mmCIF file with all atom_site columns, C-alpha atoms in Angstrom:
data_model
loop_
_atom_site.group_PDB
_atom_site.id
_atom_site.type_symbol
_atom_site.label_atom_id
_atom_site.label_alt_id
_atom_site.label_comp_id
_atom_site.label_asym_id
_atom_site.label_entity_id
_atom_site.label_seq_id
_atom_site.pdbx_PDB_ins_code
_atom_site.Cartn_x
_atom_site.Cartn_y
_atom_site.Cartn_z
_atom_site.occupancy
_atom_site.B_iso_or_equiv
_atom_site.pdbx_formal_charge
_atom_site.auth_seq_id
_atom_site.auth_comp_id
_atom_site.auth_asym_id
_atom_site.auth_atom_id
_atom_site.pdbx_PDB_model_num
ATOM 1   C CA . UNK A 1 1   ? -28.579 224.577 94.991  1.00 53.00 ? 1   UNK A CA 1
ATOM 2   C CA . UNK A 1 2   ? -27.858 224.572 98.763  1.00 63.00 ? 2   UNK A CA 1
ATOM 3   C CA . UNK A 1 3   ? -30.388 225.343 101.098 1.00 64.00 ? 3   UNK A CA 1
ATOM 4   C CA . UNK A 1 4   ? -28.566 228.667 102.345 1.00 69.00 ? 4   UNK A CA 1
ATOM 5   C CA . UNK A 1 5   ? -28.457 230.272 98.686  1.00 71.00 ? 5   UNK A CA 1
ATOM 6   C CA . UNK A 1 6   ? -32.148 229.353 98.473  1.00 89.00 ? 6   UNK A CA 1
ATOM 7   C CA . UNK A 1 7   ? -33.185 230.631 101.496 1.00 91.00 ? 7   UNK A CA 1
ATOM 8   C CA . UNK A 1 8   ? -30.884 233.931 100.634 1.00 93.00 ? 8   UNK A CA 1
ATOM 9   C CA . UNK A 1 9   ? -33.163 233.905 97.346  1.00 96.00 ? 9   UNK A CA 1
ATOM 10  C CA . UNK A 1 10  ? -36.307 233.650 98.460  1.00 96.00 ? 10  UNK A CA 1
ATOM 11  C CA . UNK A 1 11  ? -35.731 236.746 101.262 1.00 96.00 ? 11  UNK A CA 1
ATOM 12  C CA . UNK A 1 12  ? -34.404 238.742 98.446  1.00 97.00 ? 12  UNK A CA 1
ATOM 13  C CA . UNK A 1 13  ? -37.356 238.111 96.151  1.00 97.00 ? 13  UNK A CA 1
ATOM 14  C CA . UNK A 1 14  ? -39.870 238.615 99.282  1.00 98.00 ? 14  UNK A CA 1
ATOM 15  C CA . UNK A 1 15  ? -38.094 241.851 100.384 1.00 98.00 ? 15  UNK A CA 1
ATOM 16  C CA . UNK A 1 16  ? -38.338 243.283 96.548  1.00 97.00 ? 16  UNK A CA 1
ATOM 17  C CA . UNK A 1 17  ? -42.316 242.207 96.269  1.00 98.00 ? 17  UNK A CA 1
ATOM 18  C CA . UNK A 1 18  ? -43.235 243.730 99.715  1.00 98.00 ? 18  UNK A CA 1
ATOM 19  C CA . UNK A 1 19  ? -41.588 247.033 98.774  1.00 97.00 ? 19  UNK A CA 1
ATOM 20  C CA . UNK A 1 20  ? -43.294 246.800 95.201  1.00 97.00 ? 20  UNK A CA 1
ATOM 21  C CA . UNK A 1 21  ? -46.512 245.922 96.989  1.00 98.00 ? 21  UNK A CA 1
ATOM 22  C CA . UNK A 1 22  ? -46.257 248.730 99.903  1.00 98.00 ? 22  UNK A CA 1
ATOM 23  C CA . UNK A 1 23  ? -44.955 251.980 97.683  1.00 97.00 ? 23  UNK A CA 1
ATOM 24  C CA . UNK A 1 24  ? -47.949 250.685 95.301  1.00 97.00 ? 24  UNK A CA 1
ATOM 25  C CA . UNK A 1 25  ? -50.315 250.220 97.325  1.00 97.00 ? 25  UNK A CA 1
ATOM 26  C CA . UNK A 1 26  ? -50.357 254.273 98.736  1.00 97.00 ? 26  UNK A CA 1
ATOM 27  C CA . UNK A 1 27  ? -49.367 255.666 95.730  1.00 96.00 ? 27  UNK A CA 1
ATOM 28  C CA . UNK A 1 28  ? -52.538 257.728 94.173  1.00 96.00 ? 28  UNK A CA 1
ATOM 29  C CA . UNK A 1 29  ? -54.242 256.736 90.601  1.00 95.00 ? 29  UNK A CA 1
ATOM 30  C CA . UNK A 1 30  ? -50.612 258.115 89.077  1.00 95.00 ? 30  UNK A CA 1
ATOM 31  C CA . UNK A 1 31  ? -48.751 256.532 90.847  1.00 95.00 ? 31  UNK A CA 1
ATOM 32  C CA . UNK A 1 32  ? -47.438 259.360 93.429  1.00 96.00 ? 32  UNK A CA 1
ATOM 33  C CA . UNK A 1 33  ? -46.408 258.299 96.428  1.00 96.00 ? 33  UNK A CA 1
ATOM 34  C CA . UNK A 1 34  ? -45.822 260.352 99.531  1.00 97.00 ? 34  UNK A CA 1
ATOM 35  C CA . UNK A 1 35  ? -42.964 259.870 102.145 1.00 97.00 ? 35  UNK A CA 1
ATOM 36  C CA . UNK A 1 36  ? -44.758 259.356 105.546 1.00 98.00 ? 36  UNK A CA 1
ATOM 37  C CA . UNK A 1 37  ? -42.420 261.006 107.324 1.00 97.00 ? 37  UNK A CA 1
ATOM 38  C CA . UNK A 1 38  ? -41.329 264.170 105.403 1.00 96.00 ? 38  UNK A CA 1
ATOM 39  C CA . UNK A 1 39  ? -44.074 264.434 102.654 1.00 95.00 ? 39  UNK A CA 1
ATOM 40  C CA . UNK A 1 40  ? -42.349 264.790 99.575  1.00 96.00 ? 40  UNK A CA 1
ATOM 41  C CA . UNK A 1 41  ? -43.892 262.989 96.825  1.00 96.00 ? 41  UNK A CA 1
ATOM 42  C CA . UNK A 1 42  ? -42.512 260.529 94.278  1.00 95.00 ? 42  UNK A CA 1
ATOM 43  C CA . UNK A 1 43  ? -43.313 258.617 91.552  1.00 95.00 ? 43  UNK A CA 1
ATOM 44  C CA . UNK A 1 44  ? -43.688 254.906 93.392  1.00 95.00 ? 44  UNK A CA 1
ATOM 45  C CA . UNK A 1 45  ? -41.002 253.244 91.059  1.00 92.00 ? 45  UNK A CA 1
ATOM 46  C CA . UNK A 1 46  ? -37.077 253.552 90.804  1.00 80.00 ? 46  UNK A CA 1
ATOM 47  C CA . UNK A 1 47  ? -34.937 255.376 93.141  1.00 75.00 ? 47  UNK A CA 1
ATOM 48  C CA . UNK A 1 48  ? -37.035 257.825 94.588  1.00 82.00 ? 48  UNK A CA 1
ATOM 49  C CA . UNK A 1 49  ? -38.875 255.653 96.904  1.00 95.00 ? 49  UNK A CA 1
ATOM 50  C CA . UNK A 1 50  ? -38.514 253.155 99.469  1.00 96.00 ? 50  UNK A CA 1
ATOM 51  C CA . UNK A 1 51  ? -40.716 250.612 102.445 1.00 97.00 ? 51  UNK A CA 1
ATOM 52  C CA . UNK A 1 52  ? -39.052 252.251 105.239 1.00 97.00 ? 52  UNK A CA 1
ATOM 53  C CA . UNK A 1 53  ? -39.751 250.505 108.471 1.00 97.00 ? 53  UNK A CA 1
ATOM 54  C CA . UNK A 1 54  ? -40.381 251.948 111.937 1.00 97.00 ? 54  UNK A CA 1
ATOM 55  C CA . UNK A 1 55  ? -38.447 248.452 113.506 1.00 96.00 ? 55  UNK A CA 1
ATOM 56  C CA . UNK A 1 56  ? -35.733 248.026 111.667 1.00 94.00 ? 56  UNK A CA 1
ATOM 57  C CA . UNK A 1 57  ? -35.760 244.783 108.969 1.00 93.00 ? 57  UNK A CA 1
ATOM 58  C CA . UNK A 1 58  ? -33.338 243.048 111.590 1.00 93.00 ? 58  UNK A CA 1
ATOM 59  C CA . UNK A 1 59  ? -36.581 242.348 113.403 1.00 94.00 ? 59  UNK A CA 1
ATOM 60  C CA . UNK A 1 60  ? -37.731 239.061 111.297 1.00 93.00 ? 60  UNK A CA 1
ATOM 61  C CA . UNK A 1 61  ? -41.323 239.191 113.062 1.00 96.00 ? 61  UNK A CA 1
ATOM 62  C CA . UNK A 1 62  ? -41.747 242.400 111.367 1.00 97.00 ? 62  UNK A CA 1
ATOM 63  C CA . UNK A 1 63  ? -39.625 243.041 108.201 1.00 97.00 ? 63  UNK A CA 1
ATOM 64  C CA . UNK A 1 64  ? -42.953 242.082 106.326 1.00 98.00 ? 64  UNK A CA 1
ATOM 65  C CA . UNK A 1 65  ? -45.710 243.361 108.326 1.00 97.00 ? 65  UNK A CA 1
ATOM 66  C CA . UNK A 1 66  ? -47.690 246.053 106.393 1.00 98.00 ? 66  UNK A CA 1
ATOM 67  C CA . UNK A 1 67  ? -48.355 247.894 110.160 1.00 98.00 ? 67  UNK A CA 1
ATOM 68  C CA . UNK A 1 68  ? -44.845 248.497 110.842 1.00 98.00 ? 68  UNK A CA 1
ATOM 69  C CA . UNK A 1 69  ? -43.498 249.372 106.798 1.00 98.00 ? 69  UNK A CA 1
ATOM 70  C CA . UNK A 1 70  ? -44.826 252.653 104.878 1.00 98.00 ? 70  UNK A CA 1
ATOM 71  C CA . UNK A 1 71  ? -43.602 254.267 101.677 1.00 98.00 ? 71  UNK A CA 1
ATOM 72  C CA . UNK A 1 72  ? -40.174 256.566 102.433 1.00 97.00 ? 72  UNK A CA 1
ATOM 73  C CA . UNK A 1 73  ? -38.039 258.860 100.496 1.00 96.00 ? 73  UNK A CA 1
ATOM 74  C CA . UNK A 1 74  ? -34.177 257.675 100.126 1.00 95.00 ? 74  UNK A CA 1
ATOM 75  C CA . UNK A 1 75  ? -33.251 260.355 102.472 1.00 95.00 ? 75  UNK A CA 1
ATOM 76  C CA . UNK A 1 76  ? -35.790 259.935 105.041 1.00 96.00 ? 76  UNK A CA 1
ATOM 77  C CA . UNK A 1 77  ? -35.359 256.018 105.008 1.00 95.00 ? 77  UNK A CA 1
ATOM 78  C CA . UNK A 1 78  ? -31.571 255.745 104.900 1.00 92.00 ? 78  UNK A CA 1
ATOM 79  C CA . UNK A 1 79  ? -29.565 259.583 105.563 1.00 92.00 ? 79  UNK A CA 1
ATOM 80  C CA . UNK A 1 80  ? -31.789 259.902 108.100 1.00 92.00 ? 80  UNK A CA 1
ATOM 81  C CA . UNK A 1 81  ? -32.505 256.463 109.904 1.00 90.00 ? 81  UNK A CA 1
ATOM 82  C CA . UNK A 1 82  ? -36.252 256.261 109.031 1.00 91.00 ? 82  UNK A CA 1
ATOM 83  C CA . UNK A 1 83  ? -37.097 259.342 111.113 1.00 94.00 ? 83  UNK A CA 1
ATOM 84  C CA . UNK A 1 84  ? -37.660 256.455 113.595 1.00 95.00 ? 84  UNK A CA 1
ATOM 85  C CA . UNK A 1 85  ? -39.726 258.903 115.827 1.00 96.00 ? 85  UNK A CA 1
ATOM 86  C CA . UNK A 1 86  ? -41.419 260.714 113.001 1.00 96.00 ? 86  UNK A CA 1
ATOM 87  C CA . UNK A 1 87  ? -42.429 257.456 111.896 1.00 97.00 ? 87  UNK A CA 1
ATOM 88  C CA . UNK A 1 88  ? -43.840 255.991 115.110 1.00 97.00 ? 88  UNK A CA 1
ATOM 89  C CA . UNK A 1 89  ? -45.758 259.527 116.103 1.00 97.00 ? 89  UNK A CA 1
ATOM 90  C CA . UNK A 1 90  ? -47.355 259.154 112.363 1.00 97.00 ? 90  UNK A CA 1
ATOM 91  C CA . UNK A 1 91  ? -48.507 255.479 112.426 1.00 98.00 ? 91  UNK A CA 1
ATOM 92  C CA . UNK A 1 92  ? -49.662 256.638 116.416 1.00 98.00 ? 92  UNK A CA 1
ATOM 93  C CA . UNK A 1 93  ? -51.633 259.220 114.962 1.00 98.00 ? 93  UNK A CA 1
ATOM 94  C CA . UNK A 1 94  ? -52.869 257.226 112.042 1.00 98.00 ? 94  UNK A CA 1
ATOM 95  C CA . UNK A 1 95  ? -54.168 254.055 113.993 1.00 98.00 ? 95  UNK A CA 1
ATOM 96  C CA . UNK A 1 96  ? -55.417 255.901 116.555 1.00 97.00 ? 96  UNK A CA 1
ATOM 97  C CA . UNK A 1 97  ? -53.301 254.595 119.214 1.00 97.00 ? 97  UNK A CA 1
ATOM 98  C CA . UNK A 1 98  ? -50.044 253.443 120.734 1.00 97.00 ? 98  UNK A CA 1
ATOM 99  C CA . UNK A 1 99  ? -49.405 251.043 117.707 1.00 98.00 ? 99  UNK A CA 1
ATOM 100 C CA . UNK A 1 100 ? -45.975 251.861 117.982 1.00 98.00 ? 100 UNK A CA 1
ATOM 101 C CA . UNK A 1 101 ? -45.289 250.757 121.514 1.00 97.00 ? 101 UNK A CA 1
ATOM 102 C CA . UNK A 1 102 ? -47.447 247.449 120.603 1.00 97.00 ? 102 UNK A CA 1
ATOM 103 C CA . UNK A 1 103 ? -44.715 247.048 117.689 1.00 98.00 ? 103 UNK A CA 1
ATOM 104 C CA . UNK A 1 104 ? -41.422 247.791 119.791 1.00 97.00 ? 104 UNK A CA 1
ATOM 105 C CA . UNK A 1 105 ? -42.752 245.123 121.885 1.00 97.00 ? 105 UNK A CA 1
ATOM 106 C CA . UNK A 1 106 ? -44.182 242.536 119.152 1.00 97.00 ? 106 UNK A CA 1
ATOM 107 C CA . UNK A 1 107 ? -40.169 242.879 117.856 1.00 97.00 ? 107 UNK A CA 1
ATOM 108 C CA . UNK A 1 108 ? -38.805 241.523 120.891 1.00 95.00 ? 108 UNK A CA 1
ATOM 109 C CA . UNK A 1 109 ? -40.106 237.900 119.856 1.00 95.00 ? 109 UNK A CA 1
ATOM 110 C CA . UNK A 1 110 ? -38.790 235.007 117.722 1.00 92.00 ? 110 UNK A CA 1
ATOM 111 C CA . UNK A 1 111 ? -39.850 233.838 115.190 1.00 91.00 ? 111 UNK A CA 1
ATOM 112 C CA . UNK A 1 112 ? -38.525 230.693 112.526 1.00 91.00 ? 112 UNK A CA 1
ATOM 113 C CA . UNK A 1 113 ? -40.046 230.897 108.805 1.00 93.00 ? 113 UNK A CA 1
ATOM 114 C CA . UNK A 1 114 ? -39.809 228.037 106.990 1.00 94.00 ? 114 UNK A CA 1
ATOM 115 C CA . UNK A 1 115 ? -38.613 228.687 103.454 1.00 94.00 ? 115 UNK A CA 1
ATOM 116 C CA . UNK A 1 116 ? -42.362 227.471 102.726 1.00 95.00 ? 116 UNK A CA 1
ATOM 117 C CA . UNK A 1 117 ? -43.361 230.009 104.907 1.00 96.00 ? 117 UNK A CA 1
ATOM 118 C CA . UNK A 1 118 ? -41.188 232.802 102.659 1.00 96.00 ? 118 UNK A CA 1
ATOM 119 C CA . UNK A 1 119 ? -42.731 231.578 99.204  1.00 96.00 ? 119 UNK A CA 1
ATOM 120 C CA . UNK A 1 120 ? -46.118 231.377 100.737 1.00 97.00 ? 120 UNK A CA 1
ATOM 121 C CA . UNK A 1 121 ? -45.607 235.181 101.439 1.00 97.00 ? 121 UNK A CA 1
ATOM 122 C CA . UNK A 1 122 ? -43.759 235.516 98.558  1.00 97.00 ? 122 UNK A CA 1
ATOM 123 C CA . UNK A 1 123 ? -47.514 234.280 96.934  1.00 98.00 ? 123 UNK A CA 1
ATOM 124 C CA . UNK A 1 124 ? -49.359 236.415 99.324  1.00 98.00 ? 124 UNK A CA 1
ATOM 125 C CA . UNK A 1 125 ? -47.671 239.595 97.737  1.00 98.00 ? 125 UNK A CA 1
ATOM 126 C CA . UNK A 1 126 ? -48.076 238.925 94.135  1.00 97.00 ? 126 UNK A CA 1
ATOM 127 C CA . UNK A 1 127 ? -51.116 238.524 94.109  1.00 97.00 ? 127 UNK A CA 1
ATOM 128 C CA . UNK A 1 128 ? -51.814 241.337 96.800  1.00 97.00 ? 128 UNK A CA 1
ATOM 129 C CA . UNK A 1 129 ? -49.909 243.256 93.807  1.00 96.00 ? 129 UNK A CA 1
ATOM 130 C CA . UNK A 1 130 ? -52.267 242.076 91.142  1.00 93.00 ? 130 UNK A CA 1
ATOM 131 C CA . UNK A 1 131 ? -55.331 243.746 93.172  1.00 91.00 ? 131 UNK A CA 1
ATOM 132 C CA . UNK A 1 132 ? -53.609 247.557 93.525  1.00 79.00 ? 132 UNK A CA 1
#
């Protein structure tokens, strides 16, 4: 298989564990989940529910980083953008801080994965999955 399809692959299957791993881990002992930016609450699986980020996925340095992704409704996370400043005033609120500014500016770097690097997190995930 070439390298590119691989590499294609293994994003795919790392994007689909983090958002299993993220709408799991908030969701409550039934597996409700609630939007962080508009509240409504969702049963973690199937279309109701999303990992919306505050930076957008384009941002390699933090399409998987648990500070900058949170549970989101369909609406909230793609009608509406990810309520972008929702989002940042709630994870402000929520850390205590300016976390958000930190994050805008964390975005700004570079960063190369290795496709080692993508099935070690790929690892990292499933097993973080196996502990919720």
């Amino acid at each position: 298989m070439p390298r590119k399809i691989l590499r294609k692959n293994l994003i795919k299957k790392l994007d689909k564990i983090f958002s299993e791993y993220i709408r799991r881990k908030y969701a409550d002992k039934n597996g409700i989940v609630k939007c962080y930016t508009c509240n409504v609450k969702k049963y973690w699986k199937g279309d109701g529910m999303q990992a919306g980020h505050m930076i957008s996925r384009k941002s390699r340095i933090l399409r998987w980083s648990e500070d900058n992704v949170r549970p989101q409704c369909y609406s909230c996370n793609c009608h509406f953008y990810g309520r972008q400043l929702e989002f940042a005033m709630h994870l402000n609120q929520e850390y205590g801080y300016n976390i958000a500014e930190e994050l805008l500016i964390e975005s700004k770097k570079i960063i190369k994965q290795s496709d080692e690097d993508l099935k070690n997190l790929i690892k990292l995930y499933e097993d973080k999955i196996k502990e919720t």
